[in-house]
Amino acid sequence: MTGEDRTALYRLFDESGHLLYVGVTAHPQNRWKTHRTESSWWDEVRLREIEWLPSRVDALIQEAAEIAARRPRYNKHPGRSTPSAGETRSVKHQAKLGEVPRARPSGATEQELAEFDRRVEAKLRGPEPVVDGLPGPAERAAIRQAARWKQSDVAELLQVHRLTVSAWEQGKSEPRGESRKRYIYLLDKLKARADGAPQPDAGA
């Protein structure tokens, strides 16, 4: 895989921090121009958040998962495409069960769709073991709180929206790519700080 495979997952927020839209693109500036001319809601956008992922398939999978879990205001359909044949449960019901949405993204090549389906099936069979040291959602929040940091502090340092940090701590989405590496490093540092903090005197 080369740097040319990198694809951006982008999130658009309004002035109140509400998630308006999630999409993928290899060329964010071109996508902004397209939205400006074709999206009637573009004037509502106040914050653009970009997360670079290793491949287009990674970005498409993350996009589908976030649309199902976070319900952006202007994403009309999960994965922006028609659900695959044989699907009987709604994406909303799948999201409650913590499952990966089965909608196959449009605009992808046959090879990307095949890889997308393979990885979705793997996730539906069971969670992959964590091998990079990222704690589970509840522990992420506990580490941050023990260090007396706010979600906004984490968001500012990682250059993401506070609602994205909230989604990570609730298990609604997972950090990917460089954001994941920085998040792991930050949590390690916060945990070490909390573990090394002076304990109150038991006799006090």
C-alpha positions as a LaTeX table, in Angstrom:
\begin{tabular}{lrrr}
\hline
Residue & $x$ (\AA) & $y$ (\AA) & $z$ (\AA) \\
\hline
Met1 & 0.00 & 0.00 & 0.00 \\
Thr2 & 1.35 & 3.42 & $-0.93$ \\
Gly3 & 0.67 & 6.95 & 0.20 \\
Glu4 & $-1.50$ & 7.34 & $-2.88$ \\
Asp5 & $-4.03$ & 4.93 & $-1.32$ \\
Arg6 & $-4.68$ & 7.30 & 1.57 \\
Thr7 & $-8.26$ & 8.53 & 1.72 \\
Ala8 & $-9.76$ & 11.21 & 3.92 \\
Leu9 & $-12.79$ & 10.60 & 6.10 \\
Tyr10 & $-14.29$ & 14.02 & 6.69 \\
Arg11 & $-16.91$ & 15.27 & 9.14 \\
Leu12 & $-18.79$ & 18.55 & 8.80 \\
Phe13 & $-20.28$ & 20.31 & 11.84 \\
Asp14 & $-22.53$ & 23.33 & 12.35 \\
Glu15 & $-21.87$ & 26.18 & 14.79 \\
Ser16 & $-23.49$ & 24.25 & 17.65 \\
Gly17 & $-21.25$ & 21.22 & 17.11 \\
His18 & $-23.96$ & 19.06 & 15.53 \\
Leu19 & $-22.66$ & 16.57 & 12.96 \\
Leu20 & $-24.07$ & 17.49 & 9.55 \\
Tyr21 & $-22.35$ & 15.10 & 7.17 \\
Val22 & $-19.73$ & 12.36 & 6.95 \\
Gly23 & $-18.00$ & 11.51 & 3.68 \\
Val24 & $-14.84$ & 10.21 & 2.06 \\
Thr25 & $-12.56$ & 11.75 & $-0.52$ \\
Ala26 & $-8.99$ & 11.69 & $-1.73$ \\
His27 & $-9.09$ & 15.43 & $-2.46$ \\
Pro28 & $-10.80$ & 17.45 & 0.30 \\
Gln29 & $-10.44$ & 20.84 & $-1.39$ \\
Asn30 & $-12.17$ & 19.57 & $-4.52$ \\
Arg31 & $-14.93$ & 18.05 & $-2.39$ \\
Trp32 & $-15.52$ & 21.39 & $-0.63$ \\
Lys33 & $-16.05$ & 23.02 & $-4.04$ \\
Thr34 & $-18.53$ & 20.31 & $-5.01$ \\
His35 & $-20.46$ & 20.68 & $-1.76$ \\
Arg36 & $-20.48$ & 24.46 & $-2.15$ \\
Thr37 & $-22.23$ & 24.21 & $-5.51$ \\
Glu38 & $-24.39$ & 21.11 & $-4.98$ \\
Ser39 & $-25.27$ & 20.94 & $-1.26$ \\
Ser40 & $-28.02$ & 23.33 & $-0.16$ \\
Trp41 & $-26.91$ & 23.00 & 3.47 \\
Trp42 & $-23.27$ & 24.01 & 2.88 \\
Asp43 & $-23.79$ & 27.45 & 4.46 \\
Glu44 & $-24.49$ & 25.71 & 7.78 \\
Val45 & $-20.96$ & 24.25 & 7.91 \\
Arg46 & $-18.70$ & 25.92 & 10.46 \\
Leu47 & $-16.11$ & 23.21 & 11.14 \\
Arg48 & $-14.48$ & 20.67 & 8.83 \\
Glu49 & $-12.68$ & 17.72 & 10.41 \\
Ile50 & $-10.41$ & 15.50 & 8.29 \\
Glu51 & $-9.02$ & 12.10 & 9.30 \\
Trp52 & $-6.64$ & 10.40 & 6.84 \\
Leu53 & $-6.97$ & 6.62 & 6.63 \\
Pro54 & $-4.58$ & 4.13 & 4.98 \\
Ser55 & $-6.93$ & 3.16 & 2.13 \\
Arg56 & $-10.26$ & 3.95 & 0.51 \\
Val57 & $-11.71$ & 0.69 & 1.85 \\
Asp58 & $-10.76$ & 1.68 & 5.41 \\
Ala59 & $-12.44$ & 5.04 & 4.87 \\
Leu60 & $-15.61$ & 3.51 & 3.39 \\
Ile61 & $-15.98$ & 1.09 & 6.31 \\
Gln62 & $-15.49$ & 3.86 & 8.87 \\
Glu63 & $-17.92$ & 6.12 & 6.98 \\
Ala64 & $-20.66$ & 3.47 & 6.99 \\
Ala65 & $-20.16$ & 2.74 & 10.69 \\
Glu66 & $-20.26$ & 6.41 & 11.70 \\
Ile67 & $-23.35$ & 7.18 & 9.63 \\
Ala68 & $-25.19$ & 4.28 & 11.27 \\
Ala69 & $-24.07$ & 5.18 & 14.80 \\
Arg70 & $-23.98$ & 8.98 & 14.73 \\
Arg71 & $-26.81$ & 9.74 & 12.26 \\
Pro72 & $-25.43$ & 12.89 & 10.57 \\
Arg73 & $-28.21$ & 15.27 & 9.61 \\
Tyr74 & $-27.64$ & 15.25 & 5.84 \\
Asn75 & $-26.45$ & 11.71 & 5.12 \\
Lys76 & $-29.63$ & 10.27 & 3.63 \\
His77 & $-28.76$ & 6.58 & 3.72 \\
Pro78 & $-26.22$ & 4.48 & 5.63 \\
Gly79 & $-23.22$ & 4.06 & 3.39 \\
Arg80 & $-25.00$ & 6.32 & 0.85 \\
Ser81 & $-26.23$ & 3.28 & $-1.06$ \\
Thr82 & $-28.92$ & 0.62 & $-1.19$ \\
Pro83 & $-28.61$ & $-2.21$ & 1.37 \\
Ser84 & $-27.40$ & $-5.52$ & 0.03 \\
Ala85 & $-29.89$ & $-8.20$ & $-1.05$ \\
Gly86 & $-31.39$ & $-10.27$ & 1.76 \\
Glu87 & $-30.98$ & $-7.65$ & 4.44 \\
Thr88 & $-34.09$ & $-7.58$ & 6.64 \\
Arg89 & $-33.04$ & $-5.62$ & 9.70 \\
Ser90 & $-32.91$ & $-1.85$ & 9.67 \\
Val91 & $-29.59$ & $-0.09$ & 10.06 \\
Lys92 & $-30.97$ & 1.61 & 13.15 \\
His93 & $-31.57$ & $-1.78$ & 14.75 \\
Gln94 & $-28.09$ & $-2.91$ & 13.72 \\
Ala95 & $-26.56$ & 0.16 & 15.33 \\
Lys96 & $-28.30$ & $-0.66$ & 18.63 \\
Leu97 & $-26.79$ & $-4.12$ & 18.48 \\
Gly98 & $-23.36$ & $-2.65$ & 17.84 \\
Glu99 & $-23.12$ & $-4.30$ & 14.44 \\
Val100 & $-21.41$ & $-3.09$ & 11.31 \\
Pro101 & $-23.92$ & $-1.67$ & 8.76 \\
Arg102 & $-24.33$ & $-3.89$ & 5.73 \\
Ala103 & $-24.93$ & $-1.08$ & 3.24 \\
Arg104 & $-22.32$ & $-1.25$ & 0.49 \\
Pro105 & $-20.88$ & 2.14 & $-0.47$ \\
Ser106 & $-21.56$ & 3.50 & $-3.93$ \\
Gly107 & $-18.80$ & 4.81 & $-6.16$ \\
Ala108 & $-16.43$ & 1.97 & $-5.23$ \\
Thr109 & $-14.72$ & $-0.43$ & $-7.60$ \\
Glu110 & $-15.60$ & $-4.13$ & $-7.63$ \\
Gln111 & $-12.31$ & $-4.89$ & $-5.90$ \\
Glu112 & $-13.07$ & $-2.34$ & $-3.16$ \\
Leu113 & $-16.57$ & $-3.74$ & $-2.72$ \\
Ala114 & $-15.21$ & $-7.28$ & $-2.39$ \\
Glu115 & $-12.70$ & $-6.13$ & 0.24 \\
Phe116 & $-15.44$ & $-4.12$ & 1.98 \\
Asp117 & $-17.72$ & $-7.17$ & 2.18 \\
Arg118 & $-14.89$ & $-9.41$ & 3.41 \\
Arg119 & $-13.97$ & $-7.07$ & 6.23 \\
Val120 & $-17.58$ & $-6.45$ & 7.24 \\
Glu121 & $-18.18$ & $-10.21$ & 7.47 \\
Ala122 & $-15.04$ & $-10.54$ & 9.60 \\
Lys123 & $-16.30$ & $-7.87$ & 11.98 \\
Leu124 & $-19.75$ & $-9.44$ & 12.22 \\
Arg125 & $-18.16$ & $-12.75$ & 13.24 \\
Gly126 & $-16.65$ & $-11.06$ & 16.25 \\
Pro127 & $-14.41$ & $-8.18$ & 17.32 \\
Glu128 & $-10.80$ & $-8.33$ & 16.28 \\
Pro129 & $-8.35$ & $-8.51$ & 19.19 \\
Val130 & $-6.78$ & $-5.20$ & 20.15 \\
Val131 & $-3.08$ & $-5.44$ & 19.44 \\
Asp132 & $-2.06$ & $-1.79$ & 19.48 \\
Gly133 & $-2.83$ & $-0.99$ & 23.10 \\
Leu134 & $-5.91$ & 1.19 & 22.66 \\
Pro135 & $-8.12$ & 0.77 & 25.78 \\
Gly136 & $-11.83$ & 0.02 & 25.47 \\
Pro137 & $-14.34$ & 2.90 & 25.32 \\
Ala138 & $-15.20$ & 2.96 & 29.05 \\
Glu139 & $-11.54$ & 2.88 & 30.06 \\
Arg140 & $-10.73$ & 5.75 & 27.70 \\
Ala141 & $-13.19$ & 7.96 & 29.53 \\
Ala142 & $-11.98$ & 6.75 & 32.92 \\
Ile143 & $-8.34$ & 7.54 & 32.09 \\
Arg144 & $-9.23$ & 11.02 & 30.90 \\
Gln145 & $-11.36$ & 11.74 & 33.97 \\
Ala146 & $-8.69$ & 10.42 & 36.35 \\
Ala147 & $-6.24$ & 12.88 & 34.79 \\
Arg148 & $-8.84$ & 15.68 & 35.19 \\
Trp149 & $-8.95$ & 16.39 & 31.48 \\
Lys150 & $-12.07$ & 17.44 & 29.62 \\
Gln151 & $-13.15$ & 15.96 & 26.30 \\
Ser152 & $-12.45$ & 19.37 & 24.79 \\
Asp153 & $-8.83$ & 19.17 & 26.03 \\
Val154 & $-8.33$ & 15.87 & 24.23 \\
Ala155 & $-10.10$ & 17.15 & 21.12 \\
Glu156 & $-7.92$ & 20.27 & 20.95 \\
Leu157 & $-4.71$ & 18.29 & 21.27 \\
Leu158 & $-5.71$ & 15.69 & 18.66 \\
Gln159 & $-7.27$ & 18.31 & 16.37 \\
Val160 & $-10.70$ & 16.70 & 16.23 \\
His161 & $-14.15$ & 17.80 & 17.39 \\
Arg162 & $-15.20$ & 17.21 & 21.00 \\
Leu163 & $-18.13$ & 15.13 & 19.75 \\
Thr164 & $-15.67$ & 12.82 & 18.01 \\
Val165 & $-13.89$ & 12.20 & 21.32 \\
Ser166 & $-17.29$ & 11.60 & 22.92 \\
Ala167 & $-18.11$ & 9.04 & 20.21 \\
Trp168 & $-14.79$ & 7.26 & 20.84 \\
Glu169 & $-15.54$ & 7.07 & 24.57 \\
Gln170 & $-19.04$ & 5.71 & 23.94 \\
Gly171 & $-17.88$ & 3.13 & 21.40 \\
Lys172 & $-19.91$ & 4.74 & 18.61 \\
Ser173 & $-16.81$ & 5.09 & 16.44 \\
Glu174 & $-13.13$ & 4.22 & 16.56 \\
Pro175 & $-10.09$ & 6.41 & 15.86 \\
Arg176 & $-8.13$ & 5.37 & 12.80 \\
Gly177 & $-4.79$ & 6.09 & 11.20 \\
Glu178 & $-2.68$ & 8.84 & 12.75 \\
Ser179 & $-5.50$ & 9.91 & 15.06 \\
Arg180 & $-5.49$ & 6.43 & 16.60 \\
Lys181 & $-1.72$ & 6.49 & 17.17 \\
Arg182 & $-1.85$ & 9.93 & 18.79 \\
Tyr183 & $-4.84$ & 8.91 & 20.94 \\
Ile184 & $-3.06$ & 5.81 & 22.24 \\
Tyr185 & 0.04 & 7.87 & 23.06 \\
Leu186 & $-2.03$ & 10.51 & 24.84 \\
Leu187 & $-3.97$ & 7.97 & 26.92 \\
Asp188 & $-0.70$ & 6.29 & 27.93 \\
Lys189 & 0.65 & 9.64 & 29.12 \\
Leu190 & $-2.55$ & 10.54 & 30.97 \\
Lys191 & $-2.67$ & 7.14 & 32.66 \\
Ala192 & 0.98 & 7.43 & 33.74 \\
Arg193 & 0.30 & 10.90 & 35.15 \\
Ala194 & $-2.76$ & 9.69 & 37.08 \\
Asp195 & $-0.91$ & 6.61 & 38.38 \\
Gly196 & 2.00 & 8.75 & 39.53 \\
Ala197 & $-0.09$ & 11.44 & 41.20 \\
Pro198 & 0.45 & 11.84 & 44.98 \\
Gln199 & $-2.14$ & 9.91 & 46.99 \\
Pro200 & $-3.98$ & 11.64 & 49.86 \\
Asp201 & $-2.73$ & 10.88 & 53.38 \\
Ala202 & $-4.91$ & 8.13 & 54.85 \\
Gly203 & $-4.76$ & 9.82 & 58.22 \\
Ala204 & $-5.76$ & 13.21 & 56.93 \\
\hline
\end{tabular}
